[in-house]
Short mmCIF file of C-alpha atoms in Angstrom, two decimals:
data_model
loop_
_atom_site.label_atom_id
_atom_site.label_comp_id
_atom_site.label_asym_id
_atom_site.label_seq_id
_atom_site.Cartn_x
_atom_site.Cartn_y
_atom_site.Cartn_z
CA MET A 1 -58.89 -68.25 32.54
CA SER A 2 -57.04 -65.16 33.71
CA ARG A 3 -58.87 -62.12 35.05
CA ASN A 4 -59.34 -60.71 31.53
CA ASP A 5 -60.13 -63.99 29.76
CA PHE A 6 -63.84 -64.45 29.01
CA ASP A 7 -66.20 -66.71 27.14
CA VAL A 8 -68.11 -63.66 25.90
CA VAL A 9 -67.37 -59.96 25.65
CA VAL A 10 -70.22 -57.61 24.72
CA ILE A 11 -69.46 -54.20 23.24
CA GLY A 12 -72.20 -51.75 24.24
CA ALA A 13 -74.57 -51.81 27.23
CA GLY A 14 -77.81 -50.75 25.58
CA PRO A 15 -80.99 -52.90 25.57
CA GLY A 16 -79.30 -55.39 23.26
CA GLY A 17 -75.90 -55.48 24.91
CA TYR A 18 -76.76 -55.63 28.59
CA VAL A 19 -79.44 -58.27 27.94
CA ALA A 20 -76.94 -60.36 25.93
CA ALA A 21 -74.45 -60.09 28.77
CA ILE A 22 -76.92 -61.03 31.50
CA ARG A 23 -78.31 -63.97 29.55
CA SER A 24 -74.78 -65.19 28.78
CA ALA A 25 -73.90 -65.07 32.47
CA GLN A 26 -77.12 -66.90 33.38
CA LEU A 27 -76.04 -69.69 31.04
CA GLY A 28 -72.76 -70.13 32.88
CA LEU A 29 -70.54 -68.19 30.49
CA LYS A 30 -67.86 -65.94 31.92
CA THR A 31 -68.98 -62.58 30.55
CA ALA A 32 -67.67 -59.04 30.22
CA ILE A 33 -69.34 -55.91 28.89
CA VAL A 34 -67.72 -52.72 27.62
CA GLU A 35 -69.63 -49.42 27.64
CA LYS A 36 -68.12 -46.06 26.78
CA GLU A 37 -70.75 -43.81 28.34
CA HIS A 38 -74.01 -44.92 30.02
CA MET A 39 -75.23 -48.31 31.20
CA GLY A 40 -78.54 -48.81 29.44
CA GLY A 41 -77.33 -47.13 26.26
CA ILE A 42 -79.20 -44.56 24.19
CA CYS A 43 -82.64 -46.14 24.70
CA LEU A 44 -82.65 -45.94 28.46
CA ASN A 45 -80.70 -42.69 28.82
CA TRP A 46 -81.54 -40.68 25.70
CA GLY A 47 -84.35 -42.44 23.86
CA CYS A 48 -87.22 -44.74 24.73
CA ILE A 49 -87.50 -44.05 28.45
CA PRO A 50 -86.92 -40.30 28.89
CA THR A 51 -89.10 -39.45 25.89
CA LYS A 52 -91.96 -41.51 27.34
CA ALA A 53 -91.59 -39.71 30.66
CA MET A 54 -91.82 -36.35 28.88
CA LEU A 55 -94.76 -37.47 26.76
CA ARG A 56 -96.57 -38.60 29.91
CA SER A 57 -96.21 -35.07 31.30
CA ALA A 58 -97.60 -33.68 28.05
CA GLU A 59 -100.49 -36.16 28.15
CA ILE A 60 -101.47 -35.09 31.66
CA PHE A 61 -101.14 -31.42 30.68
CA HIS A 62 -103.47 -32.09 27.75
CA LEU A 63 -106.00 -33.88 29.99
CA MET A 64 -105.92 -31.02 32.50
CA HIS A 65 -107.14 -28.71 29.76
CA ARG A 66 -110.03 -31.11 29.17
CA ALA A 67 -111.04 -31.22 32.84
CA ASN A 68 -114.49 -29.73 32.17
CA GLU A 69 -115.36 -32.72 29.96
CA PHE A 70 -115.02 -34.96 33.02
CA GLY A 71 -116.95 -32.73 35.41
CA LEU A 72 -113.76 -31.39 36.95
CA ARG A 73 -112.20 -27.96 37.34
CA ALA A 74 -108.60 -26.99 36.75
CA GLU A 75 -107.66 -23.33 36.69
CA LYS A 76 -104.51 -21.44 35.73
CA ILE A 77 -103.02 -24.57 34.14
CA SER A 78 -99.32 -24.24 33.38
CA PHE A 79 -96.13 -26.24 33.26
CA ASP A 80 -92.53 -26.00 34.43
CA LEU A 81 -90.38 -27.29 31.56
CA GLN A 82 -87.30 -27.76 33.70
CA ALA A 83 -89.30 -29.76 36.24
CA VAL A 84 -90.61 -31.95 33.41
CA ILE A 85 -87.03 -32.52 32.24
CA LYS A 86 -85.81 -33.16 35.78
CA ARG A 87 -88.40 -35.90 36.24
CA SER A 88 -87.44 -37.45 32.90
CA ARG A 89 -83.72 -37.44 33.71
CA GLY A 90 -84.40 -38.83 37.17
CA ILE A 91 -86.24 -41.81 35.71
CA SER A 92 -83.35 -42.49 33.33
CA LYS A 93 -80.87 -42.29 36.20
CA GLN A 94 -82.94 -44.73 38.26
CA LEU A 95 -83.03 -47.27 35.43
CA ASN A 96 -79.34 -46.73 34.62
CA GLN A 97 -78.52 -47.68 38.19
CA GLY A 98 -80.86 -50.65 37.85
CA VAL A 99 -78.96 -51.98 34.83
CA THR A 100 -75.65 -51.54 36.67
CA HIS A 101 -77.08 -53.53 39.59
CA LEU A 102 -78.38 -56.32 37.33
CA LEU A 103 -75.00 -56.72 35.64
CA LYS A 104 -73.27 -56.89 39.00
CA LYS A 105 -75.88 -59.30 40.38
CA ASN A 106 -75.28 -61.64 37.45
CA LYS A 107 -71.49 -61.38 37.89
CA VAL A 108 -70.88 -59.66 34.56
CA LYS A 109 -67.55 -57.84 34.58
CA SER A 110 -68.04 -54.24 33.44
CA PHE A 111 -65.40 -52.16 31.67
CA ILE A 112 -65.92 -48.44 31.05
CA GLY A 113 -64.19 -47.13 27.94
CA GLU A 114 -64.06 -47.33 24.17
CA ALA A 115 -63.74 -50.80 22.70
CA THR A 116 -61.67 -51.71 19.65
CA ILE A 117 -61.57 -55.23 18.22
CA LEU A 118 -57.92 -56.13 17.63
CA ASP A 119 -58.53 -59.61 16.29
CA LYS A 120 -61.25 -62.29 16.45
CA SER A 121 -60.57 -62.98 20.12
CA LYS A 122 -59.10 -59.76 21.50
CA VAL A 123 -60.67 -56.41 22.44
CA ARG A 124 -58.85 -53.33 23.68
CA VAL A 125 -60.58 -50.95 26.10
CA LEU A 126 -59.32 -47.37 26.18
CA LYS A 127 -60.25 -44.96 28.97
CA ASP A 128 -58.46 -41.69 29.75
CA ASP A 129 -55.35 -42.73 27.79
CA LYS A 130 -55.17 -45.99 29.73
CA SER A 131 -55.84 -49.26 27.97
CA GLU A 132 -56.26 -52.92 28.78
CA GLU A 133 -56.92 -55.96 26.66
CA ILE A 134 -59.71 -58.50 26.99
CA LEU A 135 -59.51 -61.99 25.53
CA ALA A 136 -62.77 -63.69 24.59
CA GLU A 137 -63.89 -66.70 22.61
CA ASN A 138 -66.98 -64.79 21.44
CA ILE A 139 -67.57 -61.11 20.72
CA VAL A 140 -71.02 -59.51 20.55
CA ILE A 141 -71.13 -56.04 18.96
CA ALA A 142 -74.03 -53.99 20.31
CA SER A 143 -72.68 -50.49 19.77
CA GLY A 144 -76.03 -48.99 18.73
CA ALA A 145 -76.64 -45.97 16.54
CA ARG A 146 -76.87 -42.19 16.63
CA ALA A 147 -78.88 -39.46 14.93
CA ARG A 148 -78.18 -38.86 11.27
CA GLU A 149 -77.27 -35.26 10.43
CA LEU A 150 -78.14 -33.72 7.10
CA PRO A 151 -75.43 -31.63 5.44
CA GLY A 152 -76.15 -28.01 6.21
CA LEU A 153 -78.45 -28.97 9.08
CA GLU A 154 -75.81 -29.97 11.61
CA ALA A 155 -76.89 -29.54 15.22
CA ASP A 156 -75.46 -26.66 17.22
CA GLY A 157 -77.52 -27.32 20.36
CA LYS A 158 -78.82 -23.75 20.35
CA ILE A 159 -81.15 -23.49 17.39
CA VAL A 160 -80.72 -26.84 15.63
CA TRP A 161 -81.32 -29.77 17.97
CA THR A 162 -80.91 -33.52 17.84
CA TYR A 163 -82.92 -35.77 20.15
CA LYS A 164 -80.39 -35.21 22.96
CA HIS A 165 -80.89 -31.46 22.87
CA ALA A 166 -84.67 -31.91 22.63
CA LEU A 167 -84.58 -34.05 25.78
CA THR A 168 -82.66 -31.45 27.81
CA PRO A 169 -83.83 -28.08 26.46
CA LYS A 170 -82.68 -24.88 28.10
CA ARG A 171 -85.78 -23.11 26.81
CA MET A 172 -89.25 -23.77 25.43
CA PRO A 173 -89.44 -23.43 21.62
CA LYS A 174 -91.88 -20.80 20.39
CA LYS A 175 -91.84 -21.68 16.71
CA LEU A 176 -90.59 -25.19 16.06
CA LEU A 177 -89.70 -27.04 12.87
CA VAL A 178 -89.36 -30.81 13.03
CA VAL A 179 -87.54 -32.29 10.04
CA GLY A 180 -88.66 -35.89 9.58
CA SER A 181 -91.97 -37.54 10.48
CA GLY A 182 -90.87 -40.96 11.65
CA ALA A 183 -91.44 -42.10 15.22
CA ILE A 184 -88.77 -39.84 16.76
CA GLY A 185 -89.83 -36.72 14.90
CA ILE A 186 -93.54 -37.20 15.53
CA GLU A 187 -93.03 -37.88 19.25
CA PHE A 188 -91.08 -34.66 19.75
CA ALA A 189 -93.55 -32.73 17.59
CA SER A 190 -96.41 -34.10 19.72
CA PHE A 191 -94.67 -33.21 23.00
CA TYR A 192 -93.76 -29.63 22.12
CA ASN A 193 -97.00 -28.95 20.25
CA THR A 194 -99.02 -30.07 23.29
CA LEU A 195 -97.06 -27.68 25.50
CA GLY A 196 -97.87 -24.80 23.17
CA ALA A 197 -95.09 -24.53 20.59
CA ASP A 198 -96.17 -23.42 17.12
CA THR A 199 -95.10 -26.69 15.48
CA THR A 200 -94.46 -27.55 11.83
CA VAL A 201 -93.45 -31.02 10.63
CA ILE A 202 -91.94 -31.55 7.20
CA GLU A 203 -91.48 -34.89 5.46
CA LEU A 204 -89.64 -35.67 2.22
CA VAL A 205 -92.07 -38.35 1.00
CA ASP A 206 -95.77 -38.00 0.25
CA ARG A 207 -97.08 -38.81 3.75
CA ILE A 208 -96.08 -38.73 7.39
CA LEU A 209 -95.15 -41.88 9.31
CA PRO A 210 -93.99 -43.58 6.10
CA ALA A 211 -93.32 -46.92 7.82
CA GLU A 212 -96.94 -47.22 8.94
CA ASP A 213 -100.05 -48.37 7.10
CA ALA A 214 -101.20 -45.47 4.90
CA GLU A 215 -104.75 -45.46 6.32
CA ILE A 216 -103.50 -45.31 9.91
CA ALA A 217 -100.96 -42.61 9.04
CA GLY A 218 -103.73 -40.63 7.34
CA PHE A 219 -105.95 -40.88 10.43
CA ALA A 220 -103.07 -39.68 12.64
CA HIS A 221 -102.36 -36.83 10.23
CA LYS A 222 -105.91 -35.51 10.64
CA GLN A 223 -105.65 -35.69 14.43
CA PHE A 224 -102.37 -33.77 14.44
CA LEU A 225 -103.94 -31.05 12.30
CA LYS A 226 -106.85 -30.81 14.76
CA GLN A 227 -104.30 -30.22 17.50
CA GLY A 228 -102.88 -27.24 15.60
CA MET A 229 -99.82 -28.91 14.14
CA LYS A 230 -98.78 -27.90 10.61
CA ILE A 231 -97.66 -30.71 8.32
CA LEU A 232 -95.91 -30.38 4.97
CA THR A 233 -95.23 -33.55 2.99
CA GLN A 234 -93.08 -33.81 -0.15
CA THR A 235 -90.99 -31.07 1.38
CA SER A 236 -87.21 -30.73 1.63
CA VAL A 237 -84.85 -28.30 3.34
CA GLU A 238 -82.97 -26.45 0.60
CA ASN A 239 -80.98 -24.09 2.78
CA ILE A 240 -80.65 -22.96 6.38
CA GLU A 241 -79.29 -19.64 7.59
CA LEU A 242 -78.72 -19.15 11.32
CA LYS A 243 -78.93 -15.48 12.24
CA ASN A 244 -79.93 -13.51 15.35
CA ASN A 245 -80.87 -16.67 17.27
CA MET A 246 -83.25 -17.72 14.51
CA ALA A 247 -83.15 -20.18 11.63
CA ASN A 248 -84.22 -18.97 8.20
CA ILE A 249 -85.28 -22.17 6.48
CA LYS A 250 -85.65 -22.32 2.72
CA MET A 251 -88.03 -25.20 1.97
CA LYS A 252 -89.12 -26.74 -1.30
CA HIS A 253 -92.74 -27.87 -1.17
CA ALA A 254 -94.70 -29.22 -4.13
CA GLY A 255 -92.15 -27.68 -6.49
CA LYS A 256 -92.31 -24.24 -4.88
CA VAL A 257 -89.61 -22.70 -2.70
CA GLN A 258 -90.60 -20.77 0.42
CA THR A 259 -88.64 -19.34 3.34
CA GLU A 260 -89.86 -19.41 6.91
CA GLN A 261 -88.28 -18.45 10.21
CA PHE A 262 -88.09 -20.70 13.28
CA ASP A 263 -86.42 -20.33 16.65
CA THR A 264 -85.87 -24.09 16.97
CA VAL A 265 -85.26 -26.92 14.51
CA ILE A 266 -85.27 -30.59 15.53
CA SER A 267 -83.57 -32.86 13.05
CA ALA A 268 -85.07 -36.37 13.07
CA VAL A 269 -84.06 -37.83 9.73
CA GLY A 270 -83.01 -41.31 10.76
CA ILE A 271 -79.98 -42.90 12.35
CA VAL A 272 -76.53 -44.20 11.43
CA GLY A 273 -74.82 -47.16 13.04
CA ASN A 274 -71.93 -46.64 15.46
CA VAL A 275 -69.30 -48.54 13.49
CA GLU A 276 -66.40 -46.10 13.71
CA GLY A 277 -63.46 -46.95 15.94
CA LEU A 278 -64.59 -50.54 16.55
CA GLY A 279 -61.70 -52.00 14.55
CA LEU A 280 -64.02 -53.77 12.13
CA GLU A 281 -61.36 -53.45 9.44
CA ASN A 282 -58.97 -55.49 11.57
CA ILE A 283 -61.02 -58.63 10.96
CA SER A 284 -62.78 -57.69 7.71
CA ILE A 285 -66.29 -57.24 9.14
CA LYS A 286 -68.50 -55.92 6.34
CA THR A 287 -70.82 -52.94 6.63
CA GLU A 288 -73.55 -51.53 4.40
CA LYS A 289 -74.92 -48.00 4.78
CA SER A 290 -73.25 -47.70 8.21
CA HIS A 291 -74.68 -50.98 9.54
CA ILE A 292 -72.93 -54.31 10.07
CA LYS A 293 -74.06 -57.09 7.74
CA THR A 294 -75.21 -60.25 9.51
CA ASP A 295 -76.99 -63.52 8.80
CA ILE A 296 -80.26 -64.62 10.44
CA ASN A 297 -78.29 -65.69 13.52
CA CYS A 298 -76.70 -62.22 13.84
CA ASN A 299 -73.31 -63.67 12.87
CA VAL A 300 -71.07 -61.29 10.91
CA GLY A 301 -69.54 -64.06 8.82
CA ILE A 302 -66.77 -64.83 11.27
CA GLU A 303 -67.15 -67.66 13.75
CA GLY A 304 -67.79 -66.38 17.26
CA ILE A 305 -68.52 -62.76 16.30
CA TYR A 306 -72.05 -61.33 16.29
CA ALA A 307 -73.74 -57.96 15.83
CA ILE A 308 -77.13 -57.15 17.35
CA GLY A 309 -79.52 -54.22 17.71
CA ASP A 310 -79.39 -50.92 15.86
CA VAL A 311 -75.82 -51.37 14.58
CA ALA A 312 -77.02 -54.49 12.75
CA GLY A 313 -79.84 -52.73 10.90
CA ALA A 314 -83.62 -52.39 10.89
CA PRO A 315 -85.96 -52.51 12.61
CA TRP A 316 -84.27 -50.06 14.97
CA LEU A 317 -86.19 -51.01 18.09
CA ALA A 318 -85.04 -51.78 21.62
CA HIS A 319 -87.17 -54.91 21.96
CA LYS A 320 -85.70 -56.34 18.76
CA ALA A 321 -82.20 -55.71 20.14
CA SER A 322 -83.01 -57.40 23.44
CA HIS A 323 -84.46 -60.45 21.72
CA GLU A 324 -81.37 -60.72 19.53
CA GLY A 325 -79.22 -60.42 22.64
CA VAL A 326 -80.93 -63.41 24.24
CA MET A 327 -80.79 -65.40 21.00
CA VAL A 328 -77.06 -64.83 20.51
CA ALA A 329 -76.27 -65.72 24.13
CA GLU A 330 -78.18 -68.98 23.76
CA LEU A 331 -76.47 -69.72 20.44
CA ILE A 332 -73.07 -69.28 22.07
CA ALA A 333 -74.17 -71.58 24.90
CA GLY A 334 -75.11 -74.25 22.35
CA LYS A 335 -78.85 -74.07 22.74
CA GLU A 336 -81.47 -74.30 20.00
CA VAL A 337 -82.94 -70.89 19.24
CA HIS A 338 -85.70 -69.22 17.27
CA THR A 339 -84.34 -66.57 14.94
CA VAL A 340 -85.87 -63.10 14.93
CA ASP A 341 -88.42 -62.48 12.17
CA PRO A 342 -88.47 -58.70 11.52
CA SER A 343 -92.11 -58.88 10.41
CA SER A 344 -93.10 -60.14 13.87
CA ILE A 345 -91.62 -57.12 15.65
CA ALA A 346 -94.23 -54.58 16.72
CA GLY A 347 -93.58 -50.88 16.28
CA CYS A 348 -94.94 -48.31 18.73
CA THR A 349 -95.06 -44.53 18.50
CA TYR A 350 -96.06 -42.65 21.66
CA CYS A 351 -97.47 -39.47 20.19
CA ASN A 352 -101.04 -38.32 20.81
CA PRO A 353 -102.81 -40.35 19.51
CA GLN A 354 -100.57 -43.39 19.93
CA ILE A 355 -99.74 -45.62 16.95
CA ALA A 356 -98.87 -49.32 16.99
CA SER A 357 -98.47 -51.96 14.31
CA VAL A 358 -97.20 -55.45 13.53
CA GLY A 359 -96.89 -57.44 10.32
CA LEU A 360 -97.77 -56.39 6.78
CA THR A 361 -99.47 -53.14 5.89
CA GLU A 362 -102.32 -53.23 3.38
CA GLU A 363 -99.97 -51.91 0.69
CA GLU A 364 -97.32 -54.55 1.44
CA ALA A 365 -99.84 -57.40 1.40
CA LEU A 366 -101.23 -56.31 -1.97
CA LYS A 367 -97.73 -55.85 -3.36
CA LYS A 368 -97.01 -59.47 -2.45
CA GLY A 369 -100.02 -60.49 -4.52
CA LEU A 370 -101.99 -61.75 -1.53
CA VAL A 371 -105.78 -61.87 -1.54
CA ILE A 372 -106.81 -60.21 1.71
CA LYS A 373 -109.73 -59.36 3.95
CA ILE A 374 -109.60 -56.17 6.00
CA GLY A 375 -111.46 -55.42 9.20
CA ARG A 376 -111.80 -52.02 10.85
CA PHE A 377 -113.29 -50.83 14.09
CA PRO A 378 -113.46 -47.21 15.28
CA PHE A 379 -112.96 -46.17 18.89
CA ILE A 380 -116.30 -44.35 18.80
CA GLY A 381 -118.03 -47.75 18.85
CA ASN A 382 -116.37 -48.86 22.08
CA GLY A 383 -117.93 -48.11 25.48
CA LYS A 384 -114.63 -47.99 27.38
CA ALA A 385 -113.11 -45.57 24.85
CA ILE A 386 -116.12 -43.26 25.17
CA ALA A 387 -115.99 -43.46 28.99
CA LEU A 388 -112.31 -42.51 28.85
CA GLY A 389 -113.07 -39.60 26.55
CA GLU A 390 -110.85 -41.18 23.91
CA GLN A 391 -113.20 -41.90 21.04
CA GLU A 392 -110.80 -40.85 18.26
CA GLY A 393 -109.05 -43.96 17.01
CA LEU A 394 -109.09 -46.94 14.66
CA ILE A 395 -108.05 -50.60 14.71
CA LYS A 396 -107.35 -52.32 11.40
CA THR A 397 -106.67 -56.01 10.83
CA ILE A 398 -105.55 -57.76 7.66
CA PHE A 399 -106.13 -61.46 6.94
CA ASP A 400 -105.17 -63.89 4.20
CA VAL A 401 -108.40 -65.00 2.49
CA GLU A 402 -107.11 -68.49 1.70
CA THR A 403 -105.58 -69.43 5.06
CA GLY A 404 -107.21 -67.07 7.57
CA GLU A 405 -103.73 -66.02 8.72
CA LEU A 406 -103.45 -62.69 10.52
CA LEU A 407 -101.07 -60.85 8.18
CA GLY A 408 -100.99 -57.51 9.95
CA ALA A 409 -102.59 -55.30 12.59
CA HIS A 410 -102.47 -51.52 12.73
CA MET A 411 -103.85 -49.18 15.38
CA VAL A 412 -104.13 -45.51 16.17
CA GLY A 413 -105.67 -44.19 19.39
CA ALA A 414 -105.39 -44.25 23.17
CA GLU A 415 -103.24 -47.02 24.68
CA VAL A 416 -102.79 -48.93 21.43
CA THR A 417 -99.13 -49.46 22.31
CA GLU A 418 -100.38 -51.71 25.12
CA LEU A 419 -103.01 -53.45 22.95
CA ILE A 420 -100.73 -54.45 20.06
CA GLN A 421 -99.08 -57.29 21.96
CA GLY A 422 -102.32 -59.27 21.73
CA TYR A 423 -101.96 -59.42 17.97
CA VAL A 424 -98.20 -60.06 18.23
CA LEU A 425 -98.90 -63.12 20.37
CA GLY A 426 -101.66 -64.18 17.99
CA GLN A 427 -99.25 -64.10 15.06
CA LYS A 428 -96.58 -65.99 17.01
CA LEU A 429 -99.07 -68.76 17.82
CA GLU A 430 -100.20 -68.81 14.16
CA THR A 431 -103.70 -67.82 15.20
CA THR A 432 -106.37 -67.81 12.49
CA GLU A 433 -109.44 -65.64 12.22
CA GLU A 434 -111.58 -68.41 13.73
CA ASP A 435 -109.37 -68.53 16.84
CA LEU A 436 -109.71 -64.78 17.32
CA ILE A 437 -113.44 -64.76 16.57
CA SER A 438 -114.10 -67.49 19.13
CA THR A 439 -112.01 -65.79 21.85
CA VAL A 440 -113.99 -64.04 24.59
CA PHE A 441 -112.66 -60.53 25.23
CA PRO A 442 -113.46 -58.89 28.59
CA HIS A 443 -115.96 -56.03 28.83
CA PRO A 444 -115.67 -53.11 29.16
CA THR A 445 -112.17 -52.85 27.71
CA LEU A 446 -110.43 -51.25 24.78
CA SER A 447 -109.34 -54.76 23.75
CA GLU A 448 -112.90 -55.50 22.63
CA MET A 449 -112.13 -53.36 19.58
CA MET A 450 -109.49 -55.89 18.57
CA HIS A 451 -112.21 -58.55 18.51
CA GLU A 452 -114.64 -56.34 16.60
CA SER A 453 -112.02 -55.51 13.98
CA VAL A 454 -111.52 -59.22 13.31
CA LEU A 455 -115.30 -59.72 13.19
CA ASP A 456 -115.59 -56.84 10.70
CA ALA A 457 -113.11 -58.52 8.34
CA TYR A 458 -115.61 -61.36 8.05
CA ASP A 459 -118.77 -59.21 8.02
CA ARG A 460 -119.69 -60.21 11.58
CA ALA A 461 -119.09 -56.99 13.53
CA ILE A 462 -121.76 -56.27 16.14
CA HIS A 463 -121.20 -52.68 17.23
CA ILE A 464 -120.87 -50.86 13.90
#
């Protein structure tokens, strides 16, 4: 092979791409990766990581206001928004450098620039009007996605923000409108609301967090209202007028039109795949609704070409992208692999309270015609939750009556994003209700609620 001949070239260095590249290199494949902007991609630089850093600051700020509950005193509590942002950006920079180091350590050749697929074995990299070509037997497309913009609600960075603007604000919003109540919208609403912004969330459908179990979403809705957040469902933006550093928003709610003024609008209405400029048309790669169509092995229908992560469709989660990256690398290396089952991928939302889920919701299970048992356990019945001062929460488990299979698990409350993996592992190991019932959970822990929820499904709960 010449210097620019590779077994694998990966386009995009996000959590799918860089993992695919590292795993390919570990398997003895000569590997290159092309990234046009930041090692680590959107997740590490503009998504998962910096938002969690900001939300941690908000969580501590919230706890400081509750100091008296814990026998403590905290006076003149305040925050420095720019210091919060500086910490968040510093964490992203640290991890960005970490990814760069890992790629170098694993002898992955990195190219910085925009990638275009010229044919099934050739990629051009363009940077500052200079280009070079890479030859590869296999191409992995991991170009990710970006925020969707609604017509008439295009971001200007001053009044109308996307997630990037919300992560690096020049000012603190006073009156904030968040359009969209999925994970991204709710996390930003939670952050800014906790810091004192007068926050309104609007959602087009009849409830917030539409991907979650309705009961869990309803519980979260009530908690957000207690925190002072305003929530309008079945609401659409009809018109926006930007004037005098304010946004006059005409909204249609329950058939009625109303106009309200905000100084900041965050648009969080989904994502679109980054498919432009990749040269997909050069080799007839098919797309649907801005995402590349693939089979269960992430193959695009052309031998040796794969698409992984957000550009390949839902669920749009970093851990799904990483798993696909490993799977594709091992496929290329000729190993047997386990394909990714979307229903086994846990979703986590880091608002206050946290939300986590895996598998079927109650509605989905019933729609499939399954006969189910449901168990529930409230945080108020758990000693550790009460000791933490976090007694607002719920764990819900769903089982198949005939087989005892754990069909789904849904949680809302403190640290549920850490608890959910127990149920994920249980599903992977095809655990039944008897396995979970007979498992000894440590005390005092929040995880005991997972056990009690299973017990409740079979009328055996002890602490409620």
